[in-house]
Amino acid sequence: PTSHAHHFMSCAMENKVWSNASLLEAVSAVNLETFQGFCKSIFAQCFVEGHMSGNMTKEEALAIADMTEKHLREGAKATTLPASLQERNRHVELPAGCHYRFEQTNKVHNSVCVEIYYQIGVEDTRANMLLEIFCQIISEPFFNTLRTQRQLGYIVGSSARRSCGCQGLRLTIQSEKPVDYVEKCAEHFMQSCDGILADLSEEDFTEQVRGLTVRRLEKPKRLRSEFDRHLYEIIDGHYNFDRDNVEVACLRTLEKQDVIDFYRQYFAPSSSVRRKFAVHILPENGLTETDGPADDLTDGPSLPPPEGVSDVKDFKANRGLYREVKPFITIPPATD
């Protein structure tokens, strides 16, 4: 259920994503003839970006790039992909104050999963660090409250969600409890974050910053880890190859009040501009437990009912898209 929730969240939030059902349907139309035709035309137009790291010189890396380009041009007769077709995947922009809910059934498992996404907007250095330090501060109390105290399930987590240059806070809970109760518990916790941040001493906040700093500046233990980090910068179009040092420098300027203001604007249930999208994965045969326990959730936030999303394609067609992220460094245009 958790992987299903991640998948359907991507389907709803990204403009160029195909659902597993759509891919399965398309496979039925593939035969040897269509596959051979695709192989012949796959490199007809190309836009190539590459990254090489390891035991090689700059000259050797450039030689490999030139050899690859020569093979594509002379062997595959490839031409340059027009700039108008080089657009990267982009993220749906949710309106301020929204609360959407998208439900899907799971035919295999008997548990539910709730994934909640609180959207912030396009990534930038300061917002990145505010989100990461907030996620670090709430990580332990979120797990302790929903997993240990409320015993909602074994899979309980909070993290930053980033895709297509856009970001936000993601809460994921897989449970045997009813989805409405699970989501209510999550919102009850989000309301309590104001107190969690207020009770955080300046010494504790400094320690949180120090811990995140150490984690971000830790040297990669494997070449593959460093390679992947740089490759993602290219794929996403950010090209911030010194991201850790740049963002940690910003992190060290943040104060506790900055995080409180950030929380109250984007995540607090009382915020009038909060943007929320929830995915509910439901078992096809229903749950054994039909009611949540009677407890202290009566003091939780009073929220308007969510707006249901029945068709993701129609939902995205009526929403704007965030702009592409501006590259951190200047990239020269491709040449023929």
Rosetta silent file (secondary structure, phi, psi, omega in degrees, C-alpha in Angstrom):
SEQUENCE: PTSHAHHFMSCAMENKVWSNASLLEAVSAVNLETFQGFCKSIFAQCFVEGHMSGNMTKEEALAIADMTEKHLREGAKATTLPASLQERNRHVELPAGCHYRFEQTNKVHNSVCVEIYYQIGVEDTRANMLLEIFCQIISEPFFNTLRTQRQLGYIVGSSARRSCGCQGLRLTIQSEKPVDYVEKCAEHFMQSCDGILADLSEEDFTEQVRGLTVRRLEKPKRLRSEFDRHLYEIIDGHYNFDRDNVEVACLRTLEKQDVIDFYRQYFAPSSSVRRKFAVHILPENGLTETDGPADDLTDGPSLPPPEGVSDVKDFKANRGLYREVKPFITIPPATD
SCORE:     score description
SCORE:     0.000 S_00000001
   1 L     0.000  -35.340 -179.896    0.000    0.000    0.000 S_00000001
   2 H   -64.851  -45.433  178.820    2.825    2.428    0.738 S_00000001
   3 H   -64.991  -34.177  176.131    4.386    2.024   -2.703 S_00000001
   4 H   -64.348  -41.361  179.862    0.925    2.406   -4.249 S_00000001
   5 H   -63.715  -43.789  177.226    0.416    5.656   -2.361 S_00000001
   6 H   -59.906  -42.963 -177.654    3.782    7.006   -3.573 S_00000001
   7 H   -63.138  -48.356 -177.405    2.911    5.990   -7.143 S_00000001
   8 H   -71.326  -26.653  173.846   -0.509    7.622   -7.200 S_00000001
   9 H   -65.939  -42.391  176.918    0.843   10.772   -5.578 S_00000001
  10 H   -63.001  -41.138  178.966    3.338   11.045   -8.439 S_00000001
  11 H   -60.092  -35.758 -177.453    0.557   10.445  -10.960 S_00000001
  12 H   -82.246  -30.263 -171.147   -1.439   13.321   -9.462 S_00000001
  13 H   -98.886  -19.626 -175.813    1.404   15.800   -8.941 S_00000001
  14 E  -112.149  139.455 -172.065    3.612   15.397  -12.043 S_00000001
  15 L   -78.770  -16.902  179.791    2.491   16.316  -15.554 S_00000001
  16 L  -125.604   72.277  177.866    4.356   13.518  -17.377 S_00000001
  17 L  -135.437  135.201  177.789    3.690   10.333  -15.462 S_00000001
  18 L  -107.811  132.038  179.546    1.980    7.203  -16.697 S_00000001
  19 L   -69.307  158.737  177.689    0.117    5.010  -14.255 S_00000001
  20 H   -60.448  -35.501  179.008    0.961    1.323  -14.042 S_00000001
  21 H   -64.755  -40.193  178.354   -2.498    0.546  -15.421 S_00000001
  22 H   -66.281  -40.409  178.148   -1.846    2.737  -18.477 S_00000001
  23 H   -64.927  -40.926  179.050    1.527    1.088  -19.083 S_00000001
  24 H   -64.307  -38.582  177.874   -0.007   -2.366  -18.786 S_00000001
  25 H   -65.739  -38.759 -178.886   -2.694   -1.409  -21.275 S_00000001
  26 H   -68.879  -31.089 -179.017   -0.084   -0.105  -23.732 S_00000001
  27 H   -60.313  -32.718 -177.913    1.933   -3.341  -23.541 S_00000001
  28 L   -64.249  -20.592 -179.524   -0.921   -5.252  -25.141 S_00000001
  29 L   -93.374   -1.051 -178.439   -0.423   -3.241  -28.346 S_00000001
  30 L   -89.126  129.832  173.222    3.298   -4.025  -28.590 S_00000001
  31 L  -134.190 -178.636 -176.729    4.444   -6.714  -31.032 S_00000001
  32 H   -60.503  -40.442 -177.336    7.719   -7.578  -32.751 S_00000001
  33 H   -65.679  -46.932 -179.961    7.037   -5.262  -35.681 S_00000001
  34 H   -67.625  -34.017  178.489    6.249   -2.196  -33.572 S_00000001
  35 H   -67.213  -42.257  178.691    9.214   -2.924  -31.304 S_00000001
  36 H   -65.125  -37.800  177.106   11.630   -3.159  -34.257 S_00000001
  37 H   -65.009  -38.573  177.673   10.258    0.105  -35.642 S_00000001
  38 H   -64.405  -42.580 -179.888   10.780    1.790  -32.303 S_00000001
  39 H   -60.390  -34.867 -178.641   14.397    0.573  -32.120 S_00000001
  40 H   -73.560  -26.882 -173.667   15.119    2.117  -35.520 S_00000001
  41 H  -107.539   -4.373 -172.614   13.704    5.520  -34.590 S_00000001
  42 L   -60.694  -31.852 -178.450   14.628    5.863  -30.914 S_00000001
  43 L  -105.619   19.537 -179.017   17.776    7.895  -31.698 S_00000001
  44 L   -60.672  -40.219  175.714   16.354    9.893  -34.616 S_00000001
  45 E  -131.356  131.304 -173.909   16.455   13.050  -32.475 S_00000001
  46 E  -135.197  145.671  165.371   18.626   13.297  -29.363 S_00000001
  47 L  -129.640  116.087 -171.118   19.523   15.652  -26.567 S_00000001
  48 L  -114.574  129.921  168.477   22.382   14.191  -24.543 S_00000001
  49 L  -124.384  141.682 -177.244   23.717   15.170  -21.141 S_00000001
  50 L  -136.125  161.716  176.695   26.364   13.093  -19.457 S_00000001
  51 L  -144.009  126.727  178.660   28.276   12.707  -16.227 S_00000001
  52 L  -127.530  135.514  176.881   31.511   10.789  -15.753 S_00000001
  53 L  -145.681  157.566 -178.654   33.433   10.334  -12.553 S_00000001
  54 L   127.277 -154.496 -174.075   36.180    8.047  -11.362 S_00000001
  55 L   -85.538   73.053  177.207   39.745    7.347  -12.393 S_00000001
  56 L  -151.793  154.570  177.992   39.916    9.390  -15.592 S_00000001
  57 L   -86.632  168.039  176.458   41.213   12.775  -16.689 S_00000001
  58 H   -59.642  -41.090 -179.179   39.122   15.611  -18.073 S_00000001
  59 H   -63.867  -40.747  178.933   40.579   14.931  -21.525 S_00000001
  60 H   -65.766  -39.800  178.479   39.618   11.254  -21.349 S_00000001
  61 H   -64.515  -42.923  178.655   36.066   12.135  -20.281 S_00000001
  62 H   -65.293  -34.865  178.124   35.686   14.602  -23.151 S_00000001
  63 H   -65.107  -40.727  176.852   37.003   11.994  -25.571 S_00000001
  64 H   -63.712  -41.224  178.763   34.340    9.525  -24.430 S_00000001
  65 H   -63.721  -43.628  178.929   31.671   12.206  -24.855 S_00000001
  66 H   -63.316  -41.032  179.029   32.929   13.034  -28.367 S_00000001
  67 H   -62.964  -41.237  178.530   32.982    9.341  -29.314 S_00000001
  68 H   -63.439  -45.862 -179.909   29.392    8.918  -28.080 S_00000001
  69 H   -63.858  -41.253  179.495   28.209   11.963  -30.013 S_00000001
  70 H   -62.489  -41.296  179.351   30.028   10.833  -33.160 S_00000001
  71 H   -63.640  -41.093  179.938   28.411    7.393  -32.971 S_00000001
  72 H   -65.952  -42.149 -176.935   24.953    8.917  -32.598 S_00000001
  73 H   -73.269  -44.275 -174.273   25.426   11.329  -35.505 S_00000001
  74 H   -90.611  -39.170 -178.199   27.182    9.000  -37.938 S_00000001
  75 H   -81.564  -47.811 -177.959   25.956    5.584  -36.896 S_00000001
  76 L   -94.603   -2.482 -179.253   22.365    6.325  -35.847 S_00000001
  77 L    56.132   38.049 -177.060   21.995    9.409  -38.111 S_00000001
  78 L   -77.745  147.447  172.715   20.679   11.326  -35.117 S_00000001
  79 E  -117.455  164.497 -176.752   19.820   15.010  -35.225 S_00000001
  80 E   -70.492  132.658  176.417   19.548   17.453  -32.329 S_00000001
  81 L   -65.528  126.781 -178.809   16.256   17.376  -30.445 S_00000001
  82 L   -56.813  147.440 -178.916   14.589   20.808  -30.892 S_00000001
  83 H   -57.858  -32.254 -178.620   14.671   23.054  -27.825 S_00000001
  84 H   -66.431  -17.490 -179.618   10.852   23.127  -27.796 S_00000001
  85 H  -104.068    6.724 -177.669   10.865   19.368  -27.072 S_00000001
  86 L   -96.879   16.227 -178.211   13.465   19.486  -24.297 S_00000001
  87 L   -66.271  134.470  179.022   11.036   20.528  -21.580 S_00000001
  88 L   -82.420  164.119  176.440   11.539   18.722  -18.297 S_00000001
  89 L   -61.615  138.643 -176.986    8.802   17.145  -16.245 S_00000001
  90 L  -124.080  163.049 -170.832    6.933   19.778  -14.232 S_00000001
  91 E  -105.093  140.107  176.979    4.906   19.807  -11.051 S_00000001
  92 E   -66.166  135.788  178.110    1.216   20.662  -10.593 S_00000001
  93 L   -95.642  115.771  179.349    0.670   23.906   -8.671 S_00000001
  94 L   -82.542  144.324  178.896   -1.972   23.516   -5.977 S_00000001
  95 L   -74.858  151.738  179.639   -4.105   26.544   -5.062 S_00000001
  96 L   -61.569  137.561  176.869   -3.711   28.197   -1.662 S_00000001
  97 L    81.090    8.794 -174.956   -6.039   26.836    0.999 S_00000001
  98 L   -83.786  160.067  171.881   -6.883   23.622   -0.883 S_00000001
  99 E  -149.452  102.892 -179.163   -7.466   20.138    0.503 S_00000001
 100 E  -107.514  152.441  177.143   -7.805   17.366   -2.076 S_00000001
 101 E  -136.505  130.081  179.896   -8.298   13.651   -1.533 S_00000001
 102 E  -122.832  122.356 -176.565   -7.668   10.885   -4.075 S_00000001
 103 E  -111.262  138.751  175.551   -8.765    7.332   -3.239 S_00000001
 104 E  -139.172  151.785 -179.585   -7.654    4.064   -4.820 S_00000001
 105 E   -99.705  152.411  178.327   -8.285    0.439   -3.908 S_00000001
 106 E  -118.833  121.641 -175.480   -5.691   -2.265   -3.304 S_00000001
 107 L   -85.455   -8.021 -172.792   -6.671   -5.806   -4.293 S_00000001
 108 L  -103.723  -52.003 -173.068   -3.810   -7.553   -2.486 S_00000001
 109 L   -96.685  154.715 -178.596   -3.310   -6.154    1.025 S_00000001
 110 L  -100.580    7.902  177.644   -5.857   -5.711    3.799 S_00000001
 111 L  -103.775  169.003  178.234   -4.302   -2.578    5.307 S_00000001
 112 E  -108.853  163.226  172.143   -4.741    1.064    4.364 S_00000001
 113 E  -139.688  135.429  175.829   -2.189    3.729    3.577 S_00000001
 114 E  -118.795  122.332  173.361   -2.526    7.475    3.904 S_00000001
 115 E  -118.422  123.059 -178.714    0.016    9.729    2.240 S_00000001
 116 E  -114.366  131.854 -179.279   -0.382   13.450    2.860 S_00000001
 117 E  -121.377  119.215  174.937    1.529   16.044    0.890 S_00000001
 118 E  -102.716  107.876 -172.555    1.744   19.656    2.059 S_00000001
 119 E   -80.005  137.945  175.908    3.078   21.591   -0.907 S_00000001
 120 E  -101.555  -57.768 -178.694    5.538   24.457   -0.503 S_00000001
 121 E   146.171 -157.779 -177.127    6.532   25.386   -4.051 S_00000001
 122 E   -66.822  140.256  179.539    9.630   25.617   -6.212 S_00000001
 123 L   -63.352  139.200  166.099   12.878   24.626   -4.539 S_00000001
 124 L  -150.236  164.904 -169.570   15.292   27.317   -3.412 S_00000001
 125 H   -56.214  -48.363 -175.972   18.178   27.257   -0.974 S_00000001
 126 H   -67.791  -45.346  179.324   16.413   28.809    2.025 S_00000001
 127 H   -63.681  -36.119  177.671   13.177   26.847    1.628 S_00000001
 128 H   -58.637  -44.922 -176.955   15.185   23.649    1.195 S_00000001
 129 H   -74.559  -35.725  176.171   16.914   24.149    4.522 S_00000001
 130 H   -63.296  -41.260  178.921   13.789   25.225    6.382 S_00000001
 131 H   -66.127  -43.531 -176.881   12.030   22.084    5.167 S_00000001
 132 H   -68.224  -40.316 -179.879   14.930   19.800    6.079 S_00000001
 133 H   -71.878  -33.489  176.047   15.437   21.189    9.571 S_00000001
 134 H   -64.777  -45.315  179.244   11.673   21.057   10.206 S_00000001
 135 H   -60.220  -38.942 -179.684   11.572   17.416    9.044 S_00000001
 136 H   -67.502  -40.452 -178.281   14.468   16.568   11.336 S_00000001
 137 H   -65.192  -40.309 -174.363   12.841   18.239   14.353 S_00000001
 138 H   -90.132   -9.461 -173.153    9.482   16.456   13.945 S_00000001
 139 H   -55.936  -53.079 -177.670   10.810   13.064   12.821 S_00000001
 140 H   -68.252  -49.000  179.143   11.145   11.490   16.255 S_00000001
 141 H   -64.137  -31.449  177.571    7.984   12.954   17.865 S_00000001
 142 H   -63.710  -48.320  179.294    5.940   12.072   14.750 S_00000001
 143 H   -64.786  -43.720 -178.081    7.018    8.433   14.913 S_00000001
 144 H   -63.062  -40.148 -177.709    6.680    8.296   18.700 S_00000001
 145 H   -72.616  -48.768 -172.564    3.183    9.787   18.675 S_00000001
 146 H   -87.498  -30.951  179.529    1.640    7.879   15.778 S_00000001
 147 H   -90.393  -52.548 -173.402    3.545    4.605   15.938 S_00000001
 148 H   -78.515  -49.165 -175.554    4.350    4.108   19.628 S_00000001
 149 H   -79.963  -51.234 -177.117    1.501    5.916   21.381 S_00000001
 150 L   -87.698  -13.249  176.373   -1.378    5.601   18.930 S_00000001
 151 L    50.803   51.298 -179.400   -0.087    2.327   17.453 S_00000001
 152 L   -74.926  -30.868 -178.982   -1.345    3.100   13.980 S_00000001
 153 L   166.299  173.945 -177.755    1.068    0.725   12.247 S_00000001
 154 L   -79.208  -26.745 -179.050    4.655   -0.251   11.610 S_00000001
 155 E  -100.584  102.661  179.586    5.142    2.088    8.657 S_00000001
 156 E  -139.483  120.702 -177.399    5.001    5.664    9.953 S_00000001
 157 E  -156.133  154.747  175.252    7.236    8.345    8.529 S_00000001
 158 E  -130.178  140.926 -176.987    7.689   12.012    7.712 S_00000001
 159 E  -163.819  168.437  171.928   10.061   13.370    5.094 S_00000001
 160 E   -78.799  138.128  173.995   10.644   15.981    2.430 S_00000001
 161 E  -112.053  121.377 -178.843    9.065   15.149   -0.918 S_00000001
 162 E  -128.821  132.566  175.167   10.892   16.601   -3.921 S_00000001
 163 E  -162.040  143.075  175.883   10.148   16.098   -7.599 S_00000001
 164 L    56.695   28.889  179.437   10.333   18.196  -10.768 S_00000001
 165 L    79.750    7.568  179.453   11.967   21.045   -8.844 S_00000001
 166 E  -117.028  156.517 -176.372    9.038   21.346   -6.420 S_00000001
 167 E  -147.932  166.799  178.061    8.917   20.287   -2.784 S_00000001
 168 E  -176.399 -175.756  179.152    6.806   19.851    0.293 S_00000001
 169 E   -95.729  134.180  178.209    6.298   17.786    3.446 S_00000001
 170 E  -117.567  129.741  172.385    5.191   14.159    3.124 S_00000001
 171 E  -114.138  129.425 -178.755    3.531   12.126    5.875 S_00000001
 172 E  -127.568  128.231 -179.463    3.101    8.395    5.251 S_00000001
 173 E  -139.271  121.479  172.561    1.143    6.005    7.458 S_00000001
 174 E  -107.280  129.562 -168.277    0.228    2.385    6.718 S_00000001
 175 E  -151.000  166.311  170.766   -2.307    1.063    9.179 S_00000001
 176 L   -96.055   -4.270 -179.359   -5.138   -1.326    9.993 S_00000001
 177 L   -82.140  162.119  177.027   -7.192    1.619   11.257 S_00000001
 178 L   -62.618  145.015 -174.366   -9.787    3.462    9.130 S_00000001
 179 H   -62.425  -36.972 -179.731   -8.285    6.068    6.803 S_00000001
 180 H   -63.631  -38.792  178.596  -10.346    8.946    8.195 S_00000001
 181 H   -68.351  -41.811  179.694   -9.075    8.200   11.690 S_00000001
 182 H   -60.338  -46.556 -179.985   -5.483    7.875   10.449 S_00000001
 183 H   -66.017  -35.828  178.055   -5.638   11.222    8.671 S_00000001
 184 H   -63.582  -38.989  176.975   -7.250   12.800   11.715 S_00000001
 185 H   -63.425  -40.367  179.869   -4.339   11.570   13.850 S_00000001
 186 H   -63.712  -42.816  179.711   -1.894   13.094   11.384 S_00000001
 187 H   -68.982  -34.375  176.660   -3.647   16.458   11.499 S_00000001
 188 H   -62.006  -40.701  177.092   -3.801   16.300   15.278 S_00000001
 189 H   -65.897  -43.484 -179.377   -0.027   15.888   15.286 S_00000001
 190 H   -59.310  -35.380  177.445    0.464   18.747   12.817 S_00000001
 191 H   -66.327  -34.611 -177.468   -1.508   20.987   15.160 S_00000001
 192 H   -75.064  -12.939 -177.682    0.770   19.973   18.044 S_00000001
 193 H   -63.066  -27.011  177.420    3.905   21.009   16.099 S_00000001
 194 H   -59.961  -43.990  178.534    3.408   24.598   17.195 S_00000001
 195 H   -70.194  -37.164  178.803    3.980   23.490   20.780 S_00000001
 196 H   -60.607  -44.104 -179.654    6.866   21.206   19.833 S_00000001
 197 H   -70.971  -39.641 -179.462    8.689   24.096   18.179 S_00000001
 198 H   -64.260  -36.282 -177.919    7.826   26.572   20.931 S_00000001
 199 L   -80.064   -8.332 -179.615    9.174   24.208   23.616 S_00000001
 200 L   -73.603  120.083 -179.743   12.429   23.679   21.738 S_00000001
 201 L   -72.610  162.914  178.662   15.178   25.517   23.581 S_00000001
 202 H   -63.287  -34.012  178.154   17.762   27.566   21.717 S_00000001
 203 H   -66.506  -41.385  178.686   20.390   25.022   22.765 S_00000001
 204 H   -67.093  -38.266  178.340   18.307   22.168   21.359 S_00000001
 205 H   -64.451  -42.691  177.599   17.708   24.062   18.131 S_00000001
 206 H   -60.361  -38.365  178.544   21.434   24.685   17.766 S_00000001
 207 H   -67.332  -37.013  176.375   22.027   20.969   18.282 S_00000001
 208 H   -62.819  -43.694  178.540   19.465   20.152   15.576 S_00000001
 209 H   -62.937  -42.554 -179.969   21.258   22.481   13.165 S_00000001
 210 H   -62.336  -42.947 -179.637   24.595   20.917   14.083 S_00000001
 211 H   -62.855  -43.468  178.447   23.256   17.408   13.490 S_00000001
 212 H   -66.957  -37.061  177.920   21.853   18.303   10.064 S_00000001
 213 H   -61.064  -46.829 -179.968   25.099   20.076    9.188 S_00000001
 214 H   -61.294  -43.279 -178.605   27.160   16.995   10.011 S_00000001
 215 H   -65.754  -41.157 -178.148   24.856   14.756    7.996 S_00000001
 216 H   -71.632  -32.115 -176.562   24.849   17.014    4.949 S_00000001
 217 H   -93.912    2.562  178.170   28.644   17.533    4.932 S_00000001
 218 L   -63.977  133.088 -178.899   29.499   13.879    5.478 S_00000001
 219 L   -68.979  138.559  177.801   31.769   12.620    2.711 S_00000001
 220 L   -58.300  136.790 -178.694   30.231    9.968    0.432 S_00000001
 221 L   -83.175  -18.564 -179.899   31.390    6.505    1.432 S_00000001
 222 L  -132.566  150.147  176.888   31.148    5.163   -2.124 S_00000001
 223 H   -60.499  -36.677 -178.964   31.904    6.614   -5.531 S_00000001
 224 H   -60.667  -36.691  179.976   28.415    5.579   -6.653 S_00000001
 225 H   -64.398  -44.342  178.165   26.834    7.792   -3.984 S_00000001
 226 H   -66.143  -41.298  178.752   28.743   10.839   -5.185 S_00000001
 227 H   -59.465  -48.600 -179.220   28.014    9.944   -8.803 S_00000001
 228 H   -61.599  -39.563 -179.696   24.256    9.657   -8.166 S_00000001
 229 H   -59.888  -45.068  179.209   24.202   12.981   -6.316 S_00000001
 230 H   -71.247  -36.644 -179.160   25.723   14.787   -9.296 S_00000001
 231 H   -63.806  -40.745  178.593   23.623   12.874  -11.817 S_00000001
 232 H   -63.431  -33.159  176.701   20.388   13.942  -10.113 S_00000001
 233 H   -62.022  -37.697  179.324   21.524   17.568  -10.365 S_00000001
 234 H   -73.110  -47.299 -178.320   21.758   17.102  -14.145 S_00000001
 235 H   -59.637  -42.679 -178.144   18.504   15.176  -14.508 S_00000001
 236 H   -80.488  -11.285  179.374   16.558   17.758  -12.485 S_00000001
 237 L    79.380   17.184 -179.775   18.215   20.693  -14.253 S_00000001
 238 L   -85.204  -44.505  179.217   19.543   22.241  -11.046 S_00000001
 239 L    58.123   32.086  177.068   23.299   21.852  -11.713 S_00000001
 240 L   -96.680   79.835 -173.633   24.124   22.815   -8.122 S_00000001
 241 L   -75.813   -8.348  174.935   27.144   20.554   -7.787 S_00000001
 242 L  -113.464   34.516 -172.147   28.231   22.274   -4.553 S_00000001
 243 H   -56.917  -45.348 -175.351   24.770   21.991   -3.030 S_00000001
 244 H   -58.857  -47.174 -179.586   25.799   20.693    0.381 S_00000001
 245 H   -67.784  -39.534 -179.637   28.185   23.578    1.119 S_00000001
 246 H   -64.601  -45.367 -175.754   25.796   26.187   -0.319 S_00000001
 247 H   -76.091  -34.257  177.338   22.793   24.953    1.639 S_00000001
 248 H   -66.193  -35.914  176.254   24.642   24.362    4.909 S_00000001
 249 H   -60.597  -38.258  176.424   25.899   27.949    4.775 S_00000001
 250 H   -70.586  -41.635  179.933   22.249   29.026    4.581 S_00000001
 251 H   -54.363  -41.024 -176.700   21.229   26.571    7.316 S_00000001
 252 L   -68.518  -12.423  177.936   23.650   28.185    9.748 S_00000001
 253 L   -92.736   -9.732 -175.321   21.879   31.537    9.364 S_00000001
 254 L   -76.763  146.552  174.745   18.442   30.174   10.343 S_00000001
 255 L  -116.856  164.585 -177.746   16.861   30.869   13.714 S_00000001
 256 H   -58.179  -39.070 -179.038   14.140   28.986   15.548 S_00000001
 257 H   -63.558  -31.354  176.649   11.571   31.689   14.773 S_00000001
 258 H   -60.857  -41.774 -179.667   12.242   31.197   11.051 S_00000001
 259 H   -69.301  -39.551  178.133   11.185   27.549   11.378 S_00000001
 260 H   -62.198  -45.762  178.936    8.089   28.482   13.421 S_00000001
 261 H   -63.002  -39.507  178.608    7.014   31.027   10.791 S_00000001
 262 H   -62.158  -47.188  178.010    7.671   28.469    8.055 S_00000001
 263 H   -60.465  -46.180 -176.256    5.526   25.861    9.829 S_00000001
 264 H   -66.404  -27.892  179.574    2.671   28.301   10.460 S_00000001
 265 H   -79.938  -44.451 -168.933    2.573   29.343    6.816 S_00000001
 266 H  -104.417  -25.176 -170.260    2.787   25.976    5.058 S_00000001
 267 L  -122.262  -24.511 -176.152    1.815   23.186    7.483 S_00000001
 268 L   -63.687  134.658  178.176   -0.314   24.474   10.366 S_00000001
 269 L   -57.273  -25.430 -178.905   -3.986   23.406   10.088 S_00000001
 270 L   -82.121   -7.929 -178.002   -4.981   27.001   10.854 S_00000001
 271 L   -69.674  132.299  179.797   -3.076   28.403    7.852 S_00000001
 272 L   -81.154  -10.363 -178.030   -5.343   29.893    5.184 S_00000001
 273 L  -112.205    5.051 -179.657   -2.738   29.289    2.464 S_00000001
 274 L   -63.240  139.628 -179.780   -1.821   25.681    3.276 S_00000001
 275 L  -118.378  117.997 -172.482   -1.949   23.360    0.247 S_00000001
 276 E  -127.994  135.374  173.738   -2.772   19.746    0.972 S_00000001
 277 E  -134.184  124.254 -177.601   -3.209   16.676   -1.209 S_00000001
 278 E  -117.559  136.709  173.583   -3.949   13.289    0.381 S_00000001
 279 E  -109.952  128.053  177.176   -3.869    9.851   -1.222 S_00000001
 280 E  -113.377  122.431  174.138   -5.872    7.082    0.455 S_00000001
 281 E  -102.744  120.160 -173.970   -5.186    3.449   -0.445 S_00000001
 282 E  -114.826  141.177  175.900   -8.109    1.260    0.645 S_00000001
 283 E   -69.459  141.878 -176.536   -8.359   -2.559    0.744 S_00000001
 284 L   -63.300  -33.715 -176.706  -10.845   -3.915   -1.776 S_00000001
 285 L   -95.910    8.004  178.256  -12.562   -6.106    0.812 S_00000001
 286 L    82.934  169.426 -178.337  -12.718   -3.477    3.531 S_00000001
 287 L   -95.188  152.799  172.609  -11.079   -3.328    6.953 S_00000001
 288 L   -69.528  -43.470  176.772  -11.621   -5.563    9.951 S_00000001
 289 L   -88.796  125.077 -177.934  -11.583   -2.474   12.172 S_00000001
 290 L  -107.120  -10.453 -179.269  -14.258    0.001   11.122 S_00000001
 291 L  -133.578  144.521  173.424  -13.882    2.585   13.880 S_00000001
 292 L   -79.620  157.800  179.915  -10.980    4.410   15.425 S_00000001
 293 L   -65.218  147.672  175.869  -10.621    4.281   19.205 S_00000001
 294 L   -77.291  117.574 -177.447  -12.428    6.860   21.268 S_00000001
 295 L  -148.891 -150.873 -171.934   -9.695    9.114   22.644 S_00000001
 296 H   -88.886   16.846 -178.818   -8.576   12.717   22.965 S_00000001
 297 H   -71.611   -3.404  178.496   -8.818   13.601   19.260 S_00000001
 298 H   -63.836  -20.156  179.552  -11.854   15.734   20.042 S_00000001
 299 H   -94.599   14.856  179.529   -9.471   18.647   20.586 S_00000001
 300 L   -74.500  173.832 -177.572   -8.016   18.291   17.074 S_00000001
 301 L   -67.642  145.234  175.877   -8.240   20.935   14.366 S_00000001
 302 L   -92.220  112.756 -174.679  -11.581   21.671   12.741 S_00000001
 303 L  -118.832  147.112  176.339  -11.050   21.309    9.003 S_00000001
 304 L   -68.316  155.883  179.605  -13.404   21.702    6.044 S_00000001
 305 L   -63.626  146.814 -178.765  -14.269   18.501    4.155 S_00000001
 306 L   -72.578  157.666  173.899  -11.811   17.574    1.400 S_00000001
 307 E   -93.507  119.920 -176.647  -12.545   17.958   -2.292 S_00000001
 308 E   -72.780  143.170  175.262  -12.524   14.528   -3.903 S_00000001
 309 E  -112.657  117.004 -178.666  -10.446   13.810   -6.997 S_00000001
 310 L  -101.971  -27.670 -178.149  -11.952   11.089   -9.175 S_00000001
 311 L  -133.080  111.866 -176.836   -9.945   11.548  -12.377 S_00000001
 312 H   -64.534  -39.476 -179.654   -6.261   12.501  -12.175 S_00000001
 313 H   -60.852  -45.104  178.729   -6.063   13.444  -15.852 S_00000001
 314 H   -67.324  -38.034  178.859   -8.960   15.879  -15.507 S_00000001
 315 H   -60.126  -46.630 -178.003   -7.528   17.214  -12.227 S_00000001
 316 H   -71.574  -31.318 -179.244   -4.180   18.054  -13.834 S_00000001
 317 H   -65.206  -23.241 -177.896   -5.782   19.504  -16.954 S_00000001
 318 L  -105.726   18.653  179.059   -7.421   22.186  -14.815 S_00000001
 319 L  -126.891  149.356  175.450   -4.339   23.130  -12.805 S_00000001
 320 L   -77.859  170.272  178.686   -1.327   25.252  -13.604 S_00000001
 321 E  -118.179  144.671  174.479    2.248   23.981  -13.498 S_00000001
 322 L   -68.498  150.613  176.613    5.197   25.372  -11.586 S_00000001
 323 L   -66.548  161.117  174.020    7.983   26.875  -13.666 S_00000001
 324 L   -69.408  149.488  179.303   11.160   24.945  -14.204 S_00000001
 325 L   -67.656  136.322  176.930   13.873   25.536  -11.631 S_00000001
 326 L   -71.932  128.637  179.932   16.437   28.116  -12.673 S_00000001
 327 L   -57.921  142.439 -179.398   19.859   26.413  -13.054 S_00000001
 328 L   -69.202  -30.760  176.490   22.327   27.257  -10.301 S_00000001
 329 L  -123.702  160.848 -179.292   25.074   27.776  -12.884 S_00000001
 330 L   -78.136  125.212  179.207   24.923   28.986  -16.470 S_00000001
 331 L  -107.400  120.214  179.316   24.683   26.117  -18.965 S_00000001
 332 L   -63.663  146.095 -179.709   25.647   26.951  -22.559 S_00000001
 333 L   -66.047  154.444  178.537   23.001   26.007  -25.150 S_00000001
 334 L   -67.927  146.256  178.837   23.386   22.814  -27.155 S_00000001
 335 L  -117.785  151.513  178.305   25.017   23.155  -30.552 S_00000001
 336 L   -76.777    0.000    0.000   24.471   21.164  -33.719 S_00000001
